[in-house]
Coordinates of N, CA, C and O in Angstrom, one line a residue:
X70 N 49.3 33.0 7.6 CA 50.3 33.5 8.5 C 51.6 33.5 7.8 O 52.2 32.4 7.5
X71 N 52.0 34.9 7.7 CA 53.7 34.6 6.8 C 54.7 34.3 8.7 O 54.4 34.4 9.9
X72 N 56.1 33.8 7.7 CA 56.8 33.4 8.9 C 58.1 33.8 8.1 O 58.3 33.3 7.1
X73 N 58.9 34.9 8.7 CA 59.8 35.3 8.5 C 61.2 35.2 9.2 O 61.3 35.7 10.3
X74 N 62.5 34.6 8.7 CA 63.3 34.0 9.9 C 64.5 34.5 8.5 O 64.6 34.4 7.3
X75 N 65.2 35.2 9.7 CA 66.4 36.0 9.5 C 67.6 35.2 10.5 O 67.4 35.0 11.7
X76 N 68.9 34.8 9.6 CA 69.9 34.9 10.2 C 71.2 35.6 10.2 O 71.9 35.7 9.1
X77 N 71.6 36.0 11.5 CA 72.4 37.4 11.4 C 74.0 36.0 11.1 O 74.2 34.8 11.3
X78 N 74.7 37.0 10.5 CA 76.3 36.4 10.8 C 76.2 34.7 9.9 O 77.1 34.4 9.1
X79 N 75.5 34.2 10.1 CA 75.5 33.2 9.1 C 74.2 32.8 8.0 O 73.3 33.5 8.1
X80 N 74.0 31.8 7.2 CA 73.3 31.4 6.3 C 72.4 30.1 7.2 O 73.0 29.2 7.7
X81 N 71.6 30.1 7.2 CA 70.5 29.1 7.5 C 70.6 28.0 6.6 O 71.2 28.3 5.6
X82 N 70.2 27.0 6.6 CA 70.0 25.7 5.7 C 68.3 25.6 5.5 O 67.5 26.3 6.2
X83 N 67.9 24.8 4.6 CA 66.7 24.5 4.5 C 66.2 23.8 5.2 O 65.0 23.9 5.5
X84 N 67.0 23.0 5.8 CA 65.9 22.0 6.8 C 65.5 23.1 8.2 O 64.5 23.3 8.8
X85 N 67.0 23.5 8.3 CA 66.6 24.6 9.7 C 65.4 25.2 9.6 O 64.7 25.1 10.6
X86 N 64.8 26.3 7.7 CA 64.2 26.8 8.0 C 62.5 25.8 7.8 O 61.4 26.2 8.2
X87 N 62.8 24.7 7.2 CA 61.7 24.0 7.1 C 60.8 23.6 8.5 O 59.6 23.6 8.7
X88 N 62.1 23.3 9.6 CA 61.8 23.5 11.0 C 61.3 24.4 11.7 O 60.7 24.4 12.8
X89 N 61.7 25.3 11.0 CA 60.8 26.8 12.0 C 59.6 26.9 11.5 O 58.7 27.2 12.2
X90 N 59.2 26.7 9.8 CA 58.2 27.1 9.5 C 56.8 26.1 10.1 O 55.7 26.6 10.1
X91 N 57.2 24.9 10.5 CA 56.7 23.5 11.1 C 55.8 24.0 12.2 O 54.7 24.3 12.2
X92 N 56.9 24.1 13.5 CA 57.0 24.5 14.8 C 56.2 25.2 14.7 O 55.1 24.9 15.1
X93 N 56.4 26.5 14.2 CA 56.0 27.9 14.5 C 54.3 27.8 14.0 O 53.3 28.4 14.6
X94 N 54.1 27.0 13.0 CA 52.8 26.9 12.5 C 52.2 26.4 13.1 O 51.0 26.7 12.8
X95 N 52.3 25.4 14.0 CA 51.5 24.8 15.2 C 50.9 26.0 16.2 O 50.2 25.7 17.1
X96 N 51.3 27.0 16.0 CA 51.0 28.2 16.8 C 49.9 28.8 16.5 O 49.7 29.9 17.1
X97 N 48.9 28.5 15.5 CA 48.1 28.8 14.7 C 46.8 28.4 15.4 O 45.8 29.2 15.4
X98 N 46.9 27.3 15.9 CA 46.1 26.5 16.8 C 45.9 27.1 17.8 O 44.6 27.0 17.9
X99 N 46.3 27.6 18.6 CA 46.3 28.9 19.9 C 45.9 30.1 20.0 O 45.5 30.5 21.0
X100 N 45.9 30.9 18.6 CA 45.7 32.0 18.3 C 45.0 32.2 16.6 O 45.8 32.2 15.6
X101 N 43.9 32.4 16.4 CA 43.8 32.2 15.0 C 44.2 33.9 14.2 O 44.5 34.0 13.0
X102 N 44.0 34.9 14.9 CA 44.4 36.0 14.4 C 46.0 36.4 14.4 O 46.3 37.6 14.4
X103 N 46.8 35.6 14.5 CA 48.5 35.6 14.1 C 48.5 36.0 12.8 O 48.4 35.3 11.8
X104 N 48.7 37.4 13.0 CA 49.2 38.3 11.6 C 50.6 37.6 10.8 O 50.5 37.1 9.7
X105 N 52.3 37.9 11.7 CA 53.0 37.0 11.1 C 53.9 37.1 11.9 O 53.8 38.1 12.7
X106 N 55.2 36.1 12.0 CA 55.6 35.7 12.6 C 57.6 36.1 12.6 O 58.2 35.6 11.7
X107 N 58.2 36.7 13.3 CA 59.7 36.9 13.0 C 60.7 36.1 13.7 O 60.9 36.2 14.9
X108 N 61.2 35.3 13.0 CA 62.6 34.5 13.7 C 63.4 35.1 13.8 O 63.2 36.0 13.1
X109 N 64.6 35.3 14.4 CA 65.7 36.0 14.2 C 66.7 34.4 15.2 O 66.5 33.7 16.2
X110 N 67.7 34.4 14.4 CA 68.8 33.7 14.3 C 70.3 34.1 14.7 O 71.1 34.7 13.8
X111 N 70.7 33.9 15.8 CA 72.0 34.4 16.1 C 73.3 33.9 16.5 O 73.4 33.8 17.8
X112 N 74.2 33.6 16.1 CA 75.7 32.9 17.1 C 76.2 34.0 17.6 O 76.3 35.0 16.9
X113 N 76.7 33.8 19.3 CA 77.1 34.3 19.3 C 78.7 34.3 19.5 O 78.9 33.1 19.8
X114 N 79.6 34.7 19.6 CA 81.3 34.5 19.7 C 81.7 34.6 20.5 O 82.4 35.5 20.7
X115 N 81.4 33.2 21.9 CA 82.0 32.9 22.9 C 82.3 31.7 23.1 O 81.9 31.0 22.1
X116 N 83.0 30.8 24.3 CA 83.7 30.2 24.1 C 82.4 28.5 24.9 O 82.5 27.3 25.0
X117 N 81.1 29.7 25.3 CA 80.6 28.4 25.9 C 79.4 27.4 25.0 O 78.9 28.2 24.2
X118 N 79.1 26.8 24.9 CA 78.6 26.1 24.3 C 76.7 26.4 23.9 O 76.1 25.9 23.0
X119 N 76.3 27.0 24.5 CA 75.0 27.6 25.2 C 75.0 28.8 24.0 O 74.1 29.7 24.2
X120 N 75.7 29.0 22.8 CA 75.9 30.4 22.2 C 75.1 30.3 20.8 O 75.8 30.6 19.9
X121 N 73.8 30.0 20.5 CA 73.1 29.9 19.5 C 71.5 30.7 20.3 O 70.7 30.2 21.2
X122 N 71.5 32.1 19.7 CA 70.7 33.0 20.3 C 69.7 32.9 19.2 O 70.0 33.0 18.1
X123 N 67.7 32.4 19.8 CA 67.1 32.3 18.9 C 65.5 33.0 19.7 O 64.9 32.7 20.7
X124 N 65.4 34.3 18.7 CA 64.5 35.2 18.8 C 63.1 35.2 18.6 O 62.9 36.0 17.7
X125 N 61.9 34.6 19.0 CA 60.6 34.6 18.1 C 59.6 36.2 18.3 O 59.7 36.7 19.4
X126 N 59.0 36.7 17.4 CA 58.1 37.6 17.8 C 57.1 37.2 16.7 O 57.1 36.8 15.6
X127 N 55.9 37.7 17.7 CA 54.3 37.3 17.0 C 53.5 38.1 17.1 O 53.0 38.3 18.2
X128 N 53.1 39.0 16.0 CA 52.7 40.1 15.7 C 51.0 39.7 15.8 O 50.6 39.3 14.8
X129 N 50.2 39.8 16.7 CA 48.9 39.8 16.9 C 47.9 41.5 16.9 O 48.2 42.5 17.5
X130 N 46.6 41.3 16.1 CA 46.5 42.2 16.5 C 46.1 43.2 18.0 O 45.2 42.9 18.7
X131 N 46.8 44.4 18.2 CA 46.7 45.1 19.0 C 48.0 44.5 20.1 O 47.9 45.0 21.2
X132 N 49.1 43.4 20.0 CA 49.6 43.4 20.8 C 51.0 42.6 19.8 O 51.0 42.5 18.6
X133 N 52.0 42.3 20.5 CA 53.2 41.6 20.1 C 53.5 40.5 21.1 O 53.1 40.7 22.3
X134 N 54.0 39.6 21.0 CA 54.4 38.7 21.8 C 56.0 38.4 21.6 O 56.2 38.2 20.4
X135 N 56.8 38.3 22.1 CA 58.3 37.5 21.8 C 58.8 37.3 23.2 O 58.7 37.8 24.4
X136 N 59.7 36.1 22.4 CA 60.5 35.7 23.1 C 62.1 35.5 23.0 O 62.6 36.0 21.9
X137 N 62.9 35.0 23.8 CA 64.6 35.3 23.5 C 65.1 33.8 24.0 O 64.7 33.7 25.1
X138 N 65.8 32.8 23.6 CA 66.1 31.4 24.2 C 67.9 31.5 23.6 O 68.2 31.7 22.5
X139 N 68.6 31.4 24.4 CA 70.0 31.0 24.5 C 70.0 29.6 24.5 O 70.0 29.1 25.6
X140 N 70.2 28.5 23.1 CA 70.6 27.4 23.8 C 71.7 26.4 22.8 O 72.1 27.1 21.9
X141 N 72.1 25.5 22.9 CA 72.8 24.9 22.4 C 72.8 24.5 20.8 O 73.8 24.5 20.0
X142 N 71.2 24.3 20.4 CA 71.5 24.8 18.9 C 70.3 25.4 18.4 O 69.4 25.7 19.2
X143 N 70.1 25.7 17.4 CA 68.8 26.7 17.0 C 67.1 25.4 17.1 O 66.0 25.7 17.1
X144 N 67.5 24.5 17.0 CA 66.3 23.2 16.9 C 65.4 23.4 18.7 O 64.2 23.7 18.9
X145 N 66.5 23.3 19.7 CA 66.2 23.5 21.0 C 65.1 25.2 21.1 O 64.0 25.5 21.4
X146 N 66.5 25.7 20.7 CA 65.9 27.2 20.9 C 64.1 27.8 20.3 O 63.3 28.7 20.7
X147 N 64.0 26.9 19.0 CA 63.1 27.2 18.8 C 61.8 26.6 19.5 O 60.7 27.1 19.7
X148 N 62.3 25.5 19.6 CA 61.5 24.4 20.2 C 60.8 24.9 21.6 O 59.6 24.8 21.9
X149 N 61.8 25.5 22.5 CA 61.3 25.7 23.5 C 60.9 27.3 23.7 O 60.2 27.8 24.7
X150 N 61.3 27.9 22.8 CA 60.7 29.3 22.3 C 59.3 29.4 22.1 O 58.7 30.5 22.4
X151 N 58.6 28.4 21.4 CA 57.4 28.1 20.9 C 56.4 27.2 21.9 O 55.2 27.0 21.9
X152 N 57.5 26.7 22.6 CA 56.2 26.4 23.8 C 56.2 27.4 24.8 O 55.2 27.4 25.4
X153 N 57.3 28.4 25.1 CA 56.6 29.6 25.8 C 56.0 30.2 25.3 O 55.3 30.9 26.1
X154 N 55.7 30.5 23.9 CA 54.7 31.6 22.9 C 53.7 30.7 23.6 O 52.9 31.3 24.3
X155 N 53.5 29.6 23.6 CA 52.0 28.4 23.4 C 51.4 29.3 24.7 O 50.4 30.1 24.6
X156 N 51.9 29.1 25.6 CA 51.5 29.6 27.1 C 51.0 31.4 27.1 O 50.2 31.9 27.8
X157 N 51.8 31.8 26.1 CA 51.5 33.7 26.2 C 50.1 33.8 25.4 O 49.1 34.3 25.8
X158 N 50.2 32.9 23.8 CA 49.3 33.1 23.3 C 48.1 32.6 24.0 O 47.0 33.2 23.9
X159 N 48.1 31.5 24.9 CA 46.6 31.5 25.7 C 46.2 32.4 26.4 O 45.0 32.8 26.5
X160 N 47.4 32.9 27.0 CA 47.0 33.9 28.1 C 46.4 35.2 27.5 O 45.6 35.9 28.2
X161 N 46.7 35.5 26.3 CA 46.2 36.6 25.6 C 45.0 36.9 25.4 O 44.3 37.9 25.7
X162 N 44.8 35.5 24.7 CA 43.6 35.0 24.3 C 42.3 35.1 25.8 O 41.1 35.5 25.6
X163 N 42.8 34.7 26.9 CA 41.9 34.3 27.9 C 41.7 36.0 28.6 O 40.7 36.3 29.2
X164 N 42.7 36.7 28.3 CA 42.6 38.1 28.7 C 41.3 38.9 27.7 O 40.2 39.4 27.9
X165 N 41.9 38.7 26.8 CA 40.9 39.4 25.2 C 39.5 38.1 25.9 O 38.5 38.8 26.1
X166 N 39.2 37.1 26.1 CA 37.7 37.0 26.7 C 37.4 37.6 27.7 O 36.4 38.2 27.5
X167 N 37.9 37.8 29.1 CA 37.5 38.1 30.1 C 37.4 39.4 29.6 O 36.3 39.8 29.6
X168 N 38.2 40.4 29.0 CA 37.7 41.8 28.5 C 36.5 42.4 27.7 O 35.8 43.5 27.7
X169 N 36.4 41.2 26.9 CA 34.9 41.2 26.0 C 33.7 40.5 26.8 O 32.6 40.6 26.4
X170 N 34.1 39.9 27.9 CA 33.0 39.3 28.5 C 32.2 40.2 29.4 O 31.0 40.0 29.5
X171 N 33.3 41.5 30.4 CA 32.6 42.4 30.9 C 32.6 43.7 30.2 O 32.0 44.6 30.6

């Protein structure tokens, strides 16, 4: 599974992206057909504190999954980004059985 993380407007650090590649690969466990995976990284320029926009999409086949988290820093955002993926990719999964089952 490649994992691809883009940040708009500024430079990422290594540990940031060491952390995404972590997280996100735990996602592997849930879904073993995860083609690959897109970060997208964003500040945005306002004045409230809540302004670190972090994007996941998960390219499966025959469907896409993402999600969108506003939160205080990109560690959060991903963090809780990837436990709502955790929840879509089961559901996917439990859909793709009950479809092959009848």
């Amino acid at each position: 599974m490649k994992v691809f993380t883009q940040s708009v407007n500024f430079t990422a650090d290594r540990k940031l992206l060491n952390y995404i590649e972590k997280k996100v690969g735990g996602l592997e466990k849930f879904h073993d057909k995860i083609v690959d995976v897109e970060v997208f990284l964003k500040v945005q320029k306002t004045s409230e504190k809540e302004n670190k926009i972090t994007e996941v999409k998960i390219n499966i086949p025959g469907n896409e999954l993402m999600v969108k988290k506003q939160c205080k820093t990109f560690e959060e955002g991903v963090s809780v980004g990837v436990e709502s993926l955790k929840r879509q990719l089961q559901k996917s999964k439990e859909k793709l059985r009950t479809t092959l089952a009848s």
